[in-house]
Amino acid sequence: MAHPSQLGFQDAASPVMEELLHFHDHALMIILLISVFVLYIILTMVTSKLTNLNLLDSQEIEIIWTVLPAMILILIALPSLRILYLMDEINDPHLTIKAMGHQWYWSYEYTDYEDLGFDSYMIPTQDLTPGQFRLLEADHRMVIPVESPVRVLVSAEDVLHSWAVPSLGIKMDAVPGRLNQTAFIASRAGVFYGQCSEICGANHSFMPIVVEAVPLEHFENWSSLLLEDA
């Protein structure tokens, strides 16, 4: 999860987020090189008193400063399009979960099971135990198996919400009357925090998302206990 004064992204917990981090570094290096080059040209023009007639009227230079930016845009666009298509790929999910946004909590339904679902509310500050995070902890976590493709169907019952977990590289709008879907694979076990990312009313900042990735055996034990309780 994020730390105070953190400048970069959270550690990636899914293959898609790893790709997004690589693309961010790739684009940032291009921006850095362009910024340094432009700064060098500006300093040279300001400090130099010499005038080169070839620089004032040169077809070759005009061709270069037209073609070079186009090539740079292609270097940025191709990896970006690749990641966009990867994020839309949903191939044979092992588990499907429906996440419904409400004012102001989330409800989860494991559609592969007959009767497995629950509501997830934020734990009030006065009820937190040592080690829990304020405004981020939920009384029921969305538990998923590690290294298994998970599909999440996202919708809402009242107003616009957005189901977002940064470390998994997921952000999907929850629109009333519309069923959006996204997919991810948790590459390691852990607890990953997110929040509603669409302003949805007075308690918008009080509907956290907690995803807990566990080994498959632990997930089966957890689901069995919930089904017995139901």
Tab-separated table of C-alpha atoms in Angstrom:
chain	number	residue	atom	x	y	z
A	1	MET	CA	0.000	0.000	0.000
A	2	ALA	CA	1.001	3.646	-0.259
A	3	HIS	CA	3.282	5.263	2.324
A	4	PRO	CA	3.420	8.876	3.531
A	5	SER	CA	5.366	11.153	1.140
A	6	GLN	CA	5.521	8.371	-1.446
A	7	LEU	CA	6.329	9.733	-4.912
A	8	GLY	CA	6.036	6.610	-7.049
A	9	PHE	CA	3.383	3.974	-7.609
A	10	GLN	CA	2.514	1.187	-5.230
A	11	ASP	CA	4.292	-2.129	-5.709
A	12	ALA	CA	2.685	-4.113	-8.505
A	13	ALA	CA	0.634	-7.143	-7.456
A	14	SER	CA	-0.578	-8.203	-10.913
A	15	PRO	CA	1.013	-8.670	-14.348
A	16	VAL	CA	-1.001	-5.785	-15.806
A	17	MET	CA	0.210	-3.386	-13.111
A	18	GLU	CA	3.795	-4.471	-13.801
A	19	GLU	CA	3.264	-3.600	-17.467
A	20	LEU	CA	1.819	-0.224	-16.493
A	21	LEU	CA	4.860	0.524	-14.325
A	22	HIS	CA	7.227	-0.391	-17.182
A	23	PHE	CA	5.280	1.844	-19.565
A	24	HIS	CA	5.364	4.703	-17.049
A	25	ASP	CA	9.161	4.440	-16.790
A	26	HIS	CA	9.446	4.186	-20.585
A	27	ALA	CA	7.363	7.331	-21.165
A	28	LEU	CA	9.101	9.209	-18.351
A	29	MET	CA	12.537	8.588	-19.881
A	30	ILE	CA	11.334	9.954	-23.230
A	31	ILE	CA	9.906	13.042	-21.498
A	32	LEU	CA	13.160	13.532	-19.589
A	33	LEU	CA	15.286	13.345	-22.752
A	34	ILE	CA	13.011	15.807	-24.579
A	35	SER	CA	13.066	18.214	-21.623
A	36	VAL	CA	16.873	18.126	-21.385
A	37	PHE	CA	17.240	18.640	-25.141
A	38	VAL	CA	14.828	21.595	-25.227
A	39	LEU	CA	16.513	23.159	-22.198
A	40	TYR	CA	19.909	22.791	-23.898
A	41	ILE	CA	18.608	24.462	-27.075
A	42	ILE	CA	17.094	27.336	-25.088
A	43	LEU	CA	20.324	27.929	-23.149
A	44	THR	CA	22.344	27.777	-26.356
A	45	MET	CA	20.104	30.300	-28.121
A	46	VAL	CA	20.164	32.671	-25.148
A	47	THR	CA	23.892	32.569	-24.456
A	48	SER	CA	25.253	32.412	-28.036
A	49	LYS	CA	25.777	35.645	-29.983
A	50	LEU	CA	26.584	33.892	-33.246
A	51	THR	CA	24.057	33.475	-36.045
A	52	ASN	CA	24.128	30.536	-38.421
A	53	LEU	CA	22.316	31.208	-41.678
A	54	ASN	CA	21.842	27.476	-42.242
A	55	LEU	CA	19.776	27.272	-39.069
A	56	LEU	CA	17.521	30.138	-40.112
A	57	ASP	CA	16.494	28.473	-43.369
A	58	SER	CA	17.147	24.737	-43.722
A	59	GLN	CA	14.848	22.169	-45.282
A	60	GLU	CA	16.773	19.316	-43.661
A	61	ILE	CA	16.194	20.621	-40.151
A	62	GLU	CA	12.487	21.162	-40.850
A	63	ILE	CA	12.207	17.558	-42.023
A	64	ILE	CA	14.005	16.328	-38.915
A	65	TRP	CA	11.829	18.255	-36.453
A	66	THR	CA	8.719	16.965	-38.225
A	67	VAL	CA	9.692	13.296	-38.514
A	68	LEU	CA	11.403	12.925	-35.133
A	69	PRO	CA	8.345	13.890	-33.002
A	70	ALA	CA	6.210	11.526	-35.089
A	71	MET	CA	8.622	8.667	-34.371
A	72	ILE	CA	8.600	9.518	-30.655
A	73	LEU	CA	4.785	9.469	-30.605
A	74	ILE	CA	4.845	6.027	-32.248
A	75	LEU	CA	7.303	4.789	-29.596
A	76	ILE	CA	4.813	5.894	-26.932
A	77	ALA	CA	1.601	4.834	-28.691
A	78	LEU	CA	2.502	1.228	-29.562
A	79	PRO	CA	3.267	0.055	-25.973
A	80	SER	CA	0.224	1.991	-24.744
A	81	LEU	CA	-2.113	0.239	-27.192
A	82	ARG	CA	-0.618	-3.128	-26.284
A	83	ILE	CA	-1.372	-2.579	-22.588
A	84	LEU	CA	-4.905	-1.338	-23.368
A	85	TYR	CA	-5.658	-4.580	-25.203
A	86	LEU	CA	-4.077	-6.631	-22.400
A	87	MET	CA	-6.320	-4.913	-19.851
A	88	ASP	CA	-9.412	-5.830	-21.899
A	89	GLU	CA	-8.469	-9.506	-22.238
A	90	ILE	CA	-10.672	-11.860	-20.200
A	91	ASN	CA	-9.738	-15.461	-20.930
A	92	ASP	CA	-11.390	-18.341	-19.083
A	93	PRO	CA	-11.669	-16.825	-15.567
A	94	HIS	CA	-11.451	-19.279	-12.684
A	95	LEU	CA	-13.664	-17.111	-10.485
A	96	THR	CA	-16.328	-14.466	-11.128
A	97	ILE	CA	-17.277	-11.889	-8.503
A	98	LYS	CA	-19.995	-9.268	-8.810
A	99	ALA	CA	-19.188	-6.007	-6.996
A	100	MET	CA	-22.150	-3.693	-6.418
A	101	GLY	CA	-21.667	-0.118	-5.260
A	102	HIS	CA	-24.092	1.415	-2.771
A	103	GLN	CA	-24.203	4.615	-0.772
A	104	TRP	CA	-21.819	3.996	0.932
A	105	TYR	CA	-20.580	0.422	0.964
A	106	TRP	CA	-19.772	-2.436	-1.412
A	107	SER	CA	-21.522	-5.770	-1.727
A	108	TYR	CA	-19.842	-8.830	-3.235
A	109	GLU	CA	-21.454	-11.902	-4.749
A	110	TYR	CA	-19.447	-14.956	-5.774
A	111	THR	CA	-21.540	-16.059	-8.748
A	112	ASP	CA	-19.831	-19.467	-9.095
A	113	TYR	CA	-21.299	-20.453	-5.713
A	114	GLU	CA	-24.959	-20.932	-4.935
A	115	ASP	CA	-25.207	-18.643	-1.917
A	116	LEU	CA	-21.967	-16.805	-1.239
A	117	GLY	CA	-22.179	-13.056	-0.849
A	118	PHE	CA	-21.779	-10.321	1.744
A	119	ASP	CA	-21.716	-6.569	2.298
A	120	SER	CA	-18.443	-4.784	3.010
A	121	TYR	CA	-18.550	-1.701	5.260
A	122	MET	CA	-15.711	0.501	6.434
A	123	ILE	CA	-14.590	-0.184	10.014
A	124	PRO	CA	-15.162	2.998	12.081
A	125	THR	CA	-12.067	4.634	13.530
A	126	GLN	CA	-13.061	3.850	17.123
A	127	ASP	CA	-13.345	0.116	16.298
A	128	LEU	CA	-9.935	-0.259	14.653
A	129	THR	CA	-7.412	-2.625	16.217
A	130	PRO	CA	-3.649	-1.918	16.321
A	131	GLY	CA	-2.154	-2.376	12.862
A	132	GLN	CA	-5.322	-1.586	10.932
A	133	PHE	CA	-5.501	1.419	8.634
A	134	ARG	CA	-7.955	4.265	9.115
A	135	LEU	CA	-10.464	4.736	6.260
A	136	LEU	CA	-9.063	1.673	4.456
A	137	GLU	CA	-10.162	-1.314	6.521
A	138	ALA	CA	-13.413	-3.139	5.771
A	139	ASP	CA	-15.321	-5.563	7.974
A	140	HIS	CA	-15.449	-8.129	5.141
A	141	ARG	CA	-12.641	-8.521	2.630
A	142	MET	CA	-12.999	-9.746	-0.929
A	143	VAL	CA	-10.955	-12.949	-0.785
A	144	ILE	CA	-9.487	-14.372	-4.006
A	145	PRO	CA	-7.059	-17.202	-4.857
A	146	VAL	CA	-3.504	-16.335	-5.875
A	147	GLU	CA	-2.392	-16.789	-9.501
A	148	SER	CA	-5.920	-17.445	-10.724
A	149	PRO	CA	-7.714	-15.300	-13.326
A	150	VAL	CA	-10.523	-13.437	-11.558
A	151	ARG	CA	-13.318	-11.618	-13.378
A	152	VAL	CA	-15.088	-8.783	-11.557
A	153	LEU	CA	-18.510	-7.596	-12.713
A	154	VAL	CA	-19.007	-4.040	-11.515
A	155	SER	CA	-22.281	-2.143	-11.213
A	156	ALA	CA	-24.123	0.181	-8.833
A	157	GLU	CA	-27.592	0.423	-7.329
A	158	ASP	CA	-27.898	4.161	-6.751
A	159	VAL	CA	-25.281	6.581	-8.094
A	160	LEU	CA	-21.962	6.386	-9.935
A	161	HIS	CA	-19.153	4.617	-8.098
A	162	SER	CA	-15.751	3.334	-9.184
A	163	TRP	CA	-14.097	0.100	-8.050
A	164	ALA	CA	-10.360	0.793	-7.917
A	165	VAL	CA	-7.391	-1.110	-6.462
A	166	PRO	CA	-4.128	0.627	-7.502
A	167	SER	CA	-1.675	-2.200	-6.749
A	168	LEU	CA	-3.698	-4.559	-8.964
A	169	GLY	CA	-3.939	-2.027	-11.784
A	170	ILE	CA	-7.742	-1.926	-11.691
A	171	LYS	CA	-10.194	0.949	-11.960
A	172	MET	CA	-13.678	0.231	-13.280
A	173	ASP	CA	-16.680	2.552	-13.124
A	174	ALA	CA	-19.830	1.251	-11.435
A	175	VAL	CA	-22.801	2.637	-13.368
A	176	PRO	CA	-26.424	2.009	-12.324
A	177	GLY	CA	-28.186	-0.173	-14.898
A	178	ARG	CA	-24.928	-1.132	-16.612
A	179	LEU	CA	-22.694	-4.155	-15.981
A	180	ASN	CA	-18.994	-3.477	-16.603
A	181	GLN	CA	-16.357	-6.164	-16.315
A	182	THR	CA	-12.656	-6.323	-15.696
A	183	ALA	CA	-10.193	-9.082	-14.903
A	184	PHE	CA	-6.922	-9.477	-13.054
A	185	ILE	CA	-4.506	-12.056	-11.666
A	186	ALA	CA	-3.006	-11.561	-8.208
A	187	SER	CA	0.614	-12.613	-8.663
A	188	ARG	CA	1.362	-12.842	-4.933
A	189	ALA	CA	-0.453	-13.306	-1.653
A	190	GLY	CA	-1.281	-10.198	0.325
A	191	VAL	CA	-3.864	-7.601	1.268
A	192	PHE	CA	-4.469	-4.840	-1.272
A	193	TYR	CA	-6.377	-1.663	-0.507
A	194	GLY	CA	-8.453	0.599	-2.706
A	195	GLN	CA	-11.249	3.134	-2.468
A	196	CYS	CA	-14.213	4.341	-4.465
A	197	SER	CA	-12.720	6.633	-7.120
A	198	GLU	CA	-15.877	8.414	-8.258
A	199	ILE	CA	-17.419	11.176	-6.151
A	200	CYS	CA	-20.665	9.558	-5.015
A	201	GLY	CA	-21.995	11.698	-2.200
A	202	ALA	CA	-21.332	12.811	1.356
A	203	ASN	CA	-19.575	9.599	2.468
A	204	HIS	CA	-17.654	9.010	-0.748
A	205	SER	CA	-14.363	8.675	1.116
A	206	PHE	CA	-15.771	6.078	3.520
A	207	MET	CA	-16.284	3.055	1.261
A	208	PRO	CA	-12.934	1.263	1.051
A	209	ILE	CA	-12.103	-1.824	-1.000
A	210	VAL	CA	-9.991	-4.578	0.555
A	211	VAL	CA	-8.837	-7.492	-1.610
A	212	GLU	CA	-7.093	-10.371	0.134
A	213	ALA	CA	-5.201	-12.819	-2.079
A	214	VAL	CA	-4.572	-16.211	-0.475
A	215	PRO	CA	-3.425	-19.649	-1.688
A	216	LEU	CA	-6.126	-21.745	-3.339
A	217	GLU	CA	-6.378	-24.158	-0.402
A	218	HIS	CA	-7.019	-21.303	2.029
A	219	PHE	CA	-9.588	-19.800	-0.332
A	220	GLU	CA	-11.490	-23.098	-0.488
A	221	ASN	CA	-11.480	-23.344	3.324
A	222	TRP	CA	-12.720	-19.744	3.608
A	223	SER	CA	-15.543	-20.265	1.123
A	224	SER	CA	-16.576	-23.513	2.813
A	225	LEU	CA	-16.844	-21.775	6.191
A	226	LEU	CA	-18.979	-18.974	4.725
A	227	LEU	CA	-21.286	-21.443	3.014
A	228	GLU	CA	-21.717	-23.377	6.270
A	229	ASP	CA	-22.554	-20.178	8.134
A	230	ALA	CA	-25.100	-19.273	5.467
